[in-house]
mmCIF file of C-alpha atoms and ligand atoms in Angstrom:
data_model
loop_
_atom_site.group_PDB
_atom_site.id
_atom_site.type_symbol
_atom_site.label_atom_id
_atom_site.label_comp_id
_atom_site.label_asym_id
_atom_site.label_seq_id
_atom_site.Cartn_x
_atom_site.Cartn_y
_atom_site.Cartn_z
ATOM 1 C CA UNK A 41 37.661 108.601 218.462
ATOM 2 C CA UNK A 42 34.121 106.728 219.399
ATOM 3 C CA UNK A 43 32.853 108.470 216.281
ATOM 4 C CA UNK A 44 35.631 106.577 213.714
ATOM 5 C CA UNK A 45 35.202 103.287 215.270
ATOM 6 C CA UNK A 46 31.547 103.100 214.587
ATOM 7 C CA UNK A 47 32.489 104.614 210.732
ATOM 8 C CA UNK A 48 35.371 101.957 210.451
ATOM 9 C CA UNK A 49 32.861 99.088 212.088
ATOM 10 C CA UNK A 50 30.132 100.056 209.560
ATOM 11 C CA UNK A 51 31.727 100.145 206.682
ATOM 12 C CA UNK A 52 33.278 96.834 208.119
ATOM 13 C CA UNK A 53 29.915 95.366 208.153
ATOM 14 C CA UNK A 54 29.273 96.910 204.957
ATOM 15 C CA UNK A 55 31.823 95.461 203.186
ATOM 16 C CA UNK A 56 31.033 91.971 204.473
ATOM 17 C CA UNK A 57 27.624 92.163 203.350
ATOM 18 C CA UNK A 58 28.772 93.376 199.502
ATOM 19 C CA UNK A 59 31.217 90.284 199.776
ATOM 20 C CA UNK A 60 28.194 87.714 201.026
ATOM 21 C CA UNK A 61 26.011 89.223 198.299
ATOM 22 C CA UNK A 62 28.976 89.042 195.385
ATOM 23 C CA UNK A 63 29.465 85.496 196.755
ATOM 24 C CA UNK A 64 26.086 84.027 196.378
ATOM 25 C CA UNK A 65 25.558 85.289 193.302
ATOM 26 C CA UNK A 66 28.322 83.281 191.601
ATOM 27 C CA UNK A 67 27.366 80.283 194.146
ATOM 28 C CA UNK A 68 23.700 80.520 192.551
ATOM 29 C CA UNK A 69 24.293 79.968 189.096
ATOM 30 C CA UNK A 70 26.289 76.890 187.187
ATOM 31 C CA UNK A 71 23.649 74.436 187.339
ATOM 32 C CA UNK A 72 24.402 70.860 185.959
ATOM 33 C CA UNK A 73 20.896 69.605 184.598
ATOM 34 C CA UNK A 74 20.728 65.503 183.597
ATOM 35 C CA UNK A 75 18.623 63.715 180.869
ATOM 36 C CA UNK A 76 18.822 60.437 179.081
ATOM 37 C CA UNK A 77 19.670 59.263 175.766
ATOM 38 C CA UNK A 78 17.373 56.333 174.414
ATOM 39 C CA UNK A 79 15.659 53.857 176.580
ATOM 40 C CA UNK A 80 14.618 50.338 175.808
ATOM 41 C CA UNK A 81 13.140 47.439 176.744
ATOM 42 C CA UNK A 82 14.382 44.589 178.664
ATOM 43 C CA UNK A 83 14.908 42.495 175.292
ATOM 44 C CA UNK A 84 16.627 45.269 173.399
ATOM 45 C CA UNK A 85 13.240 44.716 170.932
ATOM 46 C CA UNK A 86 11.834 47.937 171.456
ATOM 47 C CA UNK A 87 13.825 51.019 171.741
ATOM 48 C CA UNK A 88 12.599 55.009 172.517
ATOM 49 C CA UNK A 89 14.523 56.869 170.398
ATOM 50 C CA UNK A 90 14.346 60.268 172.389
ATOM 51 C CA UNK A 91 15.717 62.462 174.406
ATOM 52 C CA UNK A 92 13.970 62.306 178.137
ATOM 53 C CA UNK A 93 13.084 65.099 178.378
ATOM 54 C CA UNK A 94 13.768 66.742 175.565
ATOM 55 C CA UNK A 95 13.158 70.092 176.508
ATOM 56 C CA UNK A 96 14.974 72.217 179.001
ATOM 57 C CA UNK A 97 14.849 75.570 180.557
ATOM 58 C CA UNK A 98 18.208 76.022 182.203
ATOM 59 C CA UNK A 99 20.597 79.621 183.258
ATOM 60 C CA UNK A 100 23.083 80.748 181.137
ATOM 61 C CA UNK A 101 26.556 79.417 182.979
ATOM 62 C CA UNK A 102 24.515 76.015 183.124
ATOM 63 C CA UNK A 103 25.225 73.125 181.592
ATOM 64 C CA UNK A 104 23.427 69.541 180.854
ATOM 65 C CA UNK A 105 24.887 66.124 180.930
ATOM 66 C CA UNK A 106 23.502 63.553 178.889
ATOM 67 C CA UNK A 107 23.855 59.986 180.032
ATOM 68 C CA UNK A 108 23.338 57.387 176.696
ATOM 69 C CA UNK A 109 21.307 54.322 178.335
ATOM 70 C CA UNK A 110 20.400 51.683 175.084
ATOM 71 C CA UNK A 111 22.390 49.608 173.054
ATOM 72 C CA UNK A 112 20.871 51.684 170.169
ATOM 73 C CA UNK A 113 23.831 54.394 168.745
ATOM 74 C CA UNK A 114 22.442 57.783 169.279
ATOM 75 C CA UNK A 115 24.702 61.322 169.235
ATOM 76 C CA UNK A 116 24.401 64.570 171.219
ATOM 77 C CA UNK A 117 24.245 67.363 168.946
ATOM 78 C CA UNK A 118 23.705 71.052 168.489
ATOM 79 C CA UNK A 119 24.374 72.129 165.092
ATOM 80 C CA UNK A 120 24.679 75.847 163.836
ATOM 81 C CA UNK A 121 21.623 77.068 163.063
ATOM 82 C CA UNK A 122 20.736 76.072 159.105
ATOM 83 C CA UNK A 123 23.430 73.926 159.000
ATOM 84 C CA UNK A 124 23.044 71.041 156.808
ATOM 85 C CA UNK A 125 22.339 68.018 158.649
ATOM 86 C CA UNK A 126 24.925 65.485 157.874
ATOM 87 C CA UNK A 127 24.409 61.877 156.913
ATOM 88 C CA UNK A 128 25.444 59.677 159.552
ATOM 89 C CA UNK A 129 28.275 57.665 157.918
ATOM 90 C CA UNK A 130 30.419 59.000 154.616
ATOM 91 C CA UNK A 131 29.068 57.319 152.184
ATOM 92 C CA UNK A 132 33.077 56.861 151.210
ATOM 93 C CA UNK A 133 34.927 56.198 153.990
ATOM 94 C CA UNK A 134 32.223 54.507 155.914
ATOM 95 C CA UNK A 135 33.204 56.756 159.086
ATOM 96 C CA UNK A 136 31.287 59.102 161.358
ATOM 97 C CA UNK A 137 30.662 62.321 159.988
ATOM 98 C CA UNK A 138 29.330 64.771 162.604
ATOM 99 C CA UNK A 139 30.252 68.532 162.869
ATOM 100 C CA UNK A 140 32.474 67.308 160.745
ATOM 101 C CA UNK A 141 33.741 65.094 163.381
ATOM 102 C CA UNK A 142 33.159 65.107 167.209
ATOM 103 C CA UNK A 143 33.793 67.635 169.940
ATOM 104 C CA UNK A 144 35.080 67.311 173.793
ATOM 105 C CA UNK A 145 33.664 66.477 176.223
ATOM 106 C CA UNK A 146 32.446 69.477 178.003
ATOM 107 C CA UNK A 147 32.237 71.657 175.015
ATOM 108 C CA UNK A 148 30.422 75.088 175.419
ATOM 109 C CA UNK A 149 27.513 75.953 172.848
ATOM 110 C CA UNK A 150 25.988 79.143 171.780
ATOM 111 C CA UNK A 151 25.051 78.801 168.056
ATOM 112 C CA UNK A 152 28.746 79.493 166.726
ATOM 113 C CA UNK A 153 29.948 76.413 165.867
ATOM 114 C CA UNK A 154 28.447 72.769 166.426
ATOM 115 C CA UNK A 155 29.277 70.870 169.234
ATOM 116 C CA UNK A 156 28.549 66.823 169.201
ATOM 117 C CA UNK A 157 29.251 63.313 170.442
ATOM 118 C CA UNK A 158 30.128 60.453 168.674
ATOM 119 C CA UNK A 159 27.502 57.769 168.517
ATOM 120 C CA UNK A 160 27.071 56.169 171.920
ATOM 121 C CA UNK A 161 25.467 53.190 173.353
ATOM 122 C CA UNK A 162 24.820 52.248 177.711
ATOM 123 C CA UNK A 163 27.359 54.052 179.551
ATOM 124 C CA UNK A 164 28.459 56.791 177.766
ATOM 125 C CA UNK A 165 27.828 60.223 179.217
ATOM 126 C CA UNK A 166 28.391 63.990 176.942
ATOM 127 C CA UNK A 167 28.217 66.981 178.968
ATOM 128 C CA UNK A 168 27.533 70.298 177.494
ATOM 129 C CA UNK A 169 27.603 73.965 179.229
ATOM 130 C CA UNK A 170 25.553 76.698 177.687
ATOM 131 C CA UNK A 171 27.685 79.885 178.046
ATOM 132 C CA UNK A 172 24.815 82.458 176.980
ATOM 133 C CA UNK A 173 21.872 82.752 177.168
ATOM 134 C CA UNK A 174 19.200 81.803 173.676
ATOM 135 C CA UNK A 175 17.040 78.925 172.594
ATOM 136 C CA UNK A 176 19.057 75.832 170.756
ATOM 137 C CA UNK A 177 17.769 73.510 169.434
ATOM 138 C CA UNK A 178 18.777 69.098 170.087
ATOM 139 C CA UNK A 179 19.143 66.901 167.625
ATOM 140 C CA UNK A 180 20.626 63.044 166.775
ATOM 141 C CA UNK A 181 22.460 62.139 163.794
ATOM 142 C CA UNK A 182 21.047 58.432 164.276
ATOM 143 C CA UNK A 183 17.431 59.150 164.388
ATOM 144 C CA UNK A 184 15.839 61.850 162.420
ATOM 145 C CA UNK A 185 12.866 62.243 163.947
ATOM 146 C CA UNK A 186 14.166 62.565 167.421
ATOM 147 C CA UNK A 187 15.317 66.269 168.586
ATOM 148 C CA UNK A 188 15.147 68.939 171.587
ATOM 149 C CA UNK A 189 15.102 72.060 172.523
ATOM 150 C CA UNK A 190 16.964 73.758 175.215
ATOM 151 C CA UNK A 191 15.912 77.255 176.656
ATOM 152 C CA UNK A 192 18.690 79.163 177.933
ATOM 153 C CA UNK A 193 16.989 82.462 180.157
ATOM 154 C CA UNK A 194 19.492 85.293 181.169
ATOM 155 C CA UNK A 195 20.964 85.275 185.291
ATOM 156 C CA UNK A 196 17.258 87.064 186.224
ATOM 157 C CA UNK A 197 14.811 84.679 184.653
ATOM 158 C CA UNK A 198 13.252 82.818 187.299
ATOM 159 C CA UNK A 199 13.192 78.948 185.995
ATOM 160 C CA UNK A 200 10.045 77.328 185.526
ATOM 161 C CA UNK A 201 10.836 74.021 186.391
ATOM 162 C CA UNK A 202 13.650 71.708 188.860
ATOM 163 C CA UNK A 203 15.580 68.747 188.069
ATOM 164 C CA UNK A 204 13.000 66.600 189.666
ATOM 165 C CA UNK A 205 10.325 67.910 187.127
ATOM 166 C CA UNK A 206 12.658 67.022 184.994
ATOM 167 C CA UNK A 207 12.920 63.222 186.056
ATOM 168 C CA UNK A 208 9.287 62.662 186.009
ATOM 169 C CA UNK A 209 9.050 63.732 182.524
ATOM 170 C CA UNK A 210 11.474 61.377 181.775
ATOM 171 C CA UNK A 211 9.907 58.880 183.065
ATOM 172 C CA UNK A 212 6.528 59.698 181.756
ATOM 173 C CA UNK A 213 7.924 59.696 178.318
ATOM 174 C CA UNK A 214 9.828 56.839 178.562
ATOM 175 C CA UNK A 215 7.397 54.506 180.191
ATOM 176 C CA UNK A 216 4.573 56.221 177.444
ATOM 177 C CA UNK A 217 7.134 55.158 174.390
ATOM 178 C CA UNK A 218 7.467 51.476 175.379
ATOM 179 C CA UNK A 219 4.312 51.174 176.280
ATOM 180 C CA UNK A 220 3.404 52.358 173.067
ATOM 181 C CA UNK A 221 6.122 49.782 171.590
ATOM 182 C CA UNK A 222 4.046 47.551 172.906
ATOM 183 C CA UNK A 223 1.135 47.839 170.801
ATOM 184 C CA UNK A 224 2.883 48.561 167.711
ATOM 185 C CA UNK A 225 3.983 45.167 168.155
ATOM 186 C CA UNK A 226 0.239 43.761 168.193
ATOM 187 C CA UNK A 227 -0.354 45.885 164.819
ATOM 188 C CA UNK A 228 3.170 44.478 163.366
ATOM 189 C CA UNK A 229 2.229 40.369 163.689
ATOM 190 C CA UNK A 230 -1.274 41.693 163.194
ATOM 191 C CA UNK A 231 -0.700 43.444 159.596
ATOM 192 C CA UNK A 232 1.834 40.022 158.692
ATOM 193 C CA UNK A 233 -0.863 37.589 159.261
ATOM 194 C CA UNK A 234 -3.009 40.196 156.535
ATOM 195 C CA UNK A 235 -1.112 37.674 153.257
ATOM 196 C CA UNK A 236 0.692 34.694 152.906
ATOM 197 C CA UNK A 237 4.673 34.633 153.531
ATOM 198 C CA UNK A 238 3.914 38.214 155.103
ATOM 199 C CA UNK A 239 7.178 39.228 157.731
ATOM 200 C CA UNK A 240 6.580 43.160 159.041
ATOM 201 C CA UNK A 241 10.098 44.281 159.251
ATOM 202 C CA UNK A 242 9.870 46.742 161.753
ATOM 203 C CA UNK A 243 7.157 48.672 162.773
ATOM 204 C CA UNK A 244 7.272 52.783 165.042
ATOM 205 C CA UNK A 245 5.251 55.732 165.541
ATOM 206 C CA UNK A 246 6.310 59.376 165.724
ATOM 207 C CA UNK A 247 5.414 61.561 168.885
ATOM 208 C CA UNK A 248 6.222 65.603 169.651
ATOM 209 C CA UNK A 249 5.803 67.083 172.577
ATOM 210 C CA UNK A 250 6.242 70.988 173.137
ATOM 211 C CA UNK A 251 10.244 70.980 172.480
ATOM 212 C CA UNK A 252 10.463 68.517 169.902
ATOM 213 C CA UNK A 253 9.942 65.058 168.096
ATOM 214 C CA UNK A 254 9.684 61.176 169.267
ATOM 215 C CA UNK A 255 10.037 58.079 168.181
ATOM 216 C CA UNK A 256 9.203 54.279 169.354
ATOM 217 C CA UNK A 257 10.476 51.668 167.798
ATOM 218 C CA UNK A 258 10.245 47.907 167.242
ATOM 219 C CA UNK A 259 13.487 46.462 166.187
ATOM 220 C CA UNK A 260 11.968 43.492 165.555
ATOM 221 C CA UNK A 261 10.291 41.138 162.571
ATOM 222 C CA UNK A 262 7.163 40.523 163.402
ATOM 223 C CA UNK A 263 5.028 37.811 161.850
ATOM 224 C CA UNK A 264 4.390 33.612 162.018
ATOM 225 C CA UNK A 265 7.239 31.592 161.491
ATOM 226 C CA UNK A 266 7.824 31.421 158.017
ATOM 227 C CA UNK A 267 7.853 27.757 156.953
ATOM 228 C CA UNK A 268 7.308 27.763 152.834
ATOM 229 C CA UNK A 269 7.988 25.856 150.016
ATOM 230 C CA UNK A 270 10.487 25.636 147.327
ATOM 231 C CA UNK A 271 9.797 28.413 144.634
ATOM 232 C CA UNK A 272 8.135 30.533 147.132
ATOM 233 C CA UNK A 273 8.194 34.033 147.542
ATOM 234 C CA UNK A 274 8.385 35.350 151.040
ATOM 235 C CA UNK A 275 8.035 39.323 151.393
ATOM 236 C CA UNK A 276 9.126 41.877 154.602
ATOM 237 C CA UNK A 277 7.600 44.741 154.437
ATOM 238 C CA UNK A 278 9.151 47.743 156.561
ATOM 239 C CA UNK A 279 5.752 49.775 158.909
ATOM 240 C CA UNK A 280 8.359 52.467 160.463
ATOM 241 C CA UNK A 281 8.462 55.762 159.466
ATOM 242 C CA UNK A 282 12.302 56.273 160.485
ATOM 243 C CA UNK A 283 14.726 54.049 161.055
ATOM 244 C CA UNK A 284 15.684 52.239 158.507
ATOM 245 C CA UNK A 285 15.818 48.337 158.631
ATOM 246 C CA UNK A 286 17.262 45.581 156.434
ATOM 247 C CA UNK A 287 17.158 41.754 155.602
ATOM 248 C CA UNK A 288 20.243 40.316 154.632
ATOM 249 C CA UNK A 289 21.479 36.581 154.374
ATOM 250 C CA UNK A 290 24.400 34.971 154.539
ATOM 251 C CA UNK A 291 27.688 37.472 154.850
ATOM 252 C CA UNK A 292 26.978 41.230 155.609
ATOM 253 C CA UNK A 293 28.435 43.618 152.751
ATOM 254 C CA UNK A 294 30.716 46.164 154.411
ATOM 255 C CA UNK A 295 28.353 49.265 152.911
ATOM 256 C CA UNK A 296 24.441 47.881 154.095
ATOM 257 C CA UNK A 297 22.684 50.565 151.902
ATOM 258 C CA UNK A 298 22.695 49.685 148.540
ATOM 259 C CA UNK A 299 20.666 46.454 147.620
ATOM 260 C CA UNK A 300 23.448 43.877 146.458
ATOM 261 C CA UNK A 301 23.995 42.622 143.306
ATOM 262 C CA UNK A 302 21.294 40.706 141.085
ATOM 263 C CA UNK A 303 18.994 41.734 143.387
ATOM 264 C CA UNK A 304 16.054 43.015 140.774
ATOM 265 C CA UNK A 305 12.824 45.779 140.757
ATOM 266 C CA UNK A 306 9.409 44.159 140.406
ATOM 267 C CA UNK A 307 7.251 45.862 138.050
ATOM 268 C CA UNK A 308 5.772 47.525 141.385
ATOM 269 C CA UNK A 309 8.767 49.162 142.576
ATOM 270 C CA UNK A 310 9.641 46.521 144.696
ATOM 271 C CA UNK A 311 12.872 44.940 145.491
ATOM 272 C CA UNK A 312 13.825 40.864 144.618
ATOM 273 C CA UNK A 313 16.107 38.476 145.918
ATOM 274 C CA UNK A 314 16.506 35.044 144.955
ATOM 275 C CA UNK A 315 18.451 32.680 147.580
ATOM 276 C CA UNK A 316 18.744 29.005 146.663
ATOM 277 C CA UNK A 317 21.673 27.952 148.997
ATOM 278 C CA UNK A 318 22.518 29.047 152.652
ATOM 279 C CA UNK A 319 25.824 30.305 151.268
ATOM 280 C CA UNK A 320 23.686 32.983 149.526
ATOM 281 C CA UNK A 321 24.474 37.012 150.381
ATOM 282 C CA UNK A 322 21.539 39.111 149.762
ATOM 283 C CA UNK A 323 21.340 41.749 150.965
ATOM 284 C CA UNK A 324 17.838 44.023 150.511
ATOM 285 C CA UNK A 325 19.830 47.389 151.002
ATOM 286 C CA UNK A 326 17.968 49.991 153.233
ATOM 287 C CA UNK A 327 14.146 49.026 153.356
ATOM 288 C CA UNK A 328 11.451 52.500 155.292
ATOM 289 C CA UNK A 329 9.500 55.501 154.380
ATOM 290 C CA UNK A 330 12.033 57.920 155.081
ATOM 291 C CA UNK A 331 10.789 60.228 152.781
ATOM 292 C CA UNK A 332 8.506 63.324 154.166
ATOM 293 C CA UNK A 333 6.645 65.610 152.111
ATOM 294 C CA UNK A 334 7.947 69.526 152.837
ATOM 295 C CA UNK A 335 5.956 72.262 151.138
ATOM 296 C CA UNK A 336 8.218 74.398 148.911
ATOM 297 C CA UNK A 337 10.458 71.255 148.387
ATOM 298 C CA UNK A 338 10.351 68.861 145.078
ATOM 299 C CA UNK A 339 7.439 65.768 145.814
ATOM 300 C CA UNK A 340 10.192 63.019 147.629
ATOM 301 C CA UNK A 341 9.850 59.709 145.492
ATOM 302 C CA UNK A 342 7.885 57.008 146.537
ATOM 303 C CA UNK A 343 10.186 54.597 148.875
ATOM 304 C CA UNK A 344 11.507 51.598 148.874
ATOM 305 C CA UNK A 345 9.403 49.793 151.571
ATOM 306 C CA UNK A 346 9.207 46.338 150.890
ATOM 307 C CA UNK A 347 11.862 43.668 149.783
ATOM 308 C CA UNK A 348 10.745 40.153 148.728
ATOM 309 C CA UNK A 349 13.365 36.873 148.058
ATOM 310 C CA UNK A 350 12.180 33.763 146.119
ATOM 311 C CA UNK A 351 13.523 30.288 147.718
ATOM 312 C CA UNK A 352 14.787 27.936 144.913
ATOM 313 C CA UNK A 353 16.117 25.328 147.137
ATOM 314 C CA UNK A 354 14.983 23.545 151.109
ATOM 315 C CA UNK A 355 16.820 24.387 154.010
ATOM 316 C CA UNK A 356 17.024 25.860 156.935
ATOM 317 C CA UNK A 357 17.607 30.150 155.836
ATOM 318 C CA UNK A 358 18.599 32.601 158.406
ATOM 319 C CA UNK A 359 19.022 36.373 157.889
ATOM 320 C CA UNK A 360 19.901 39.927 160.081
ATOM 321 C CA UNK A 361 19.008 44.072 159.727
ATOM 322 C CA UNK A 362 22.536 44.939 159.451
ATOM 323 C CA UNK A 363 21.594 47.441 161.364
ATOM 324 C CA UNK A 364 19.827 46.207 164.186
ATOM 325 C CA UNK A 365 21.163 42.657 164.544
ATOM 326 C CA UNK A 366 22.872 43.667 167.639
ATOM 327 C CA UNK A 367 19.910 44.837 169.412
ATOM 328 C CA UNK A 368 18.326 40.853 168.281
ATOM 329 C CA UNK A 369 16.857 41.529 164.877
ATOM 330 C CA UNK A 370 16.990 38.486 163.095
ATOM 331 C CA UNK A 371 14.639 36.255 161.673
ATOM 332 C CA UNK A 372 14.930 32.615 159.921
ATOM 333 C CA UNK A 373 12.679 31.305 156.923
ATOM 334 C CA UNK A 374 12.440 27.295 156.855
ATOM 335 C CA UNK A 375 12.105 25.888 153.228
ATOM 336 C CA UNK A 376 10.233 22.698 152.083
HETATM 337 CU CU1 CU B 465 19.261 58.260 168.663
#
């Protein structure tokens, strides 16, 4: 009797131990990590187009909750490896393209099906789960030079960093990118001073971490207040690598990408418009330097980086960047 008691007690304690061990393992896995999407200055003019941080090492079964933090639009997107990057909006409908489309908050990504949020701003979050081990590329469909890397490791692998480390990384990156933007503002202003009647239409710089690229961008028209005479021509130059900007007078067209009818090309290839009344609607189209040279790809054409406007009547002419006026990217030309 005594002996039986001790065997059953030992069996019972072994059972309890096995149960506790089992419970321990499942409790260990599934962590929700936190990341920020973008950062901005108080006046919204300087934007960090970056995932903060833009590299994670996590376990299979974990998830990442992305918190959108800017008035500038961004997406959280995981394309399938090799999937063609879609345009942000359909040139036909103007609607967001995406995977196509968006996927539900909390979707799982394992590389077999694209996962994407819609274009989002401050206050929205988007969570992605990672059920299986692999290394994945994170992109934003609004900004080409804004990427990241998610390393999903098997449960048995130790993780190199904790959330506190990622928060510090995000803070350092955020501060660095916004500080760089202040430096770029000075450069953009200085550049505009080099020639008469010149405005810098945004300036940016692309940087990188081990996880991918990030862009710091000044979403402002920089340069002295533009006061000119009837017949004078003002020139805008976009010093940003992305993003695009526009110079838009009057009514904003539904599709900002092409220049408005009546805009011609100067012999040096620069788009040129004429404004003769405050009721005139003239749009530069997308101005910027998106094309990068890529080995084994056809050489890309020269970019439309500038826009010129001749003013044929006196008045005060307000204009906007049709893409970033929500961030305060606006200007005025006074013509005497
Ligand atoms: Cu973005």
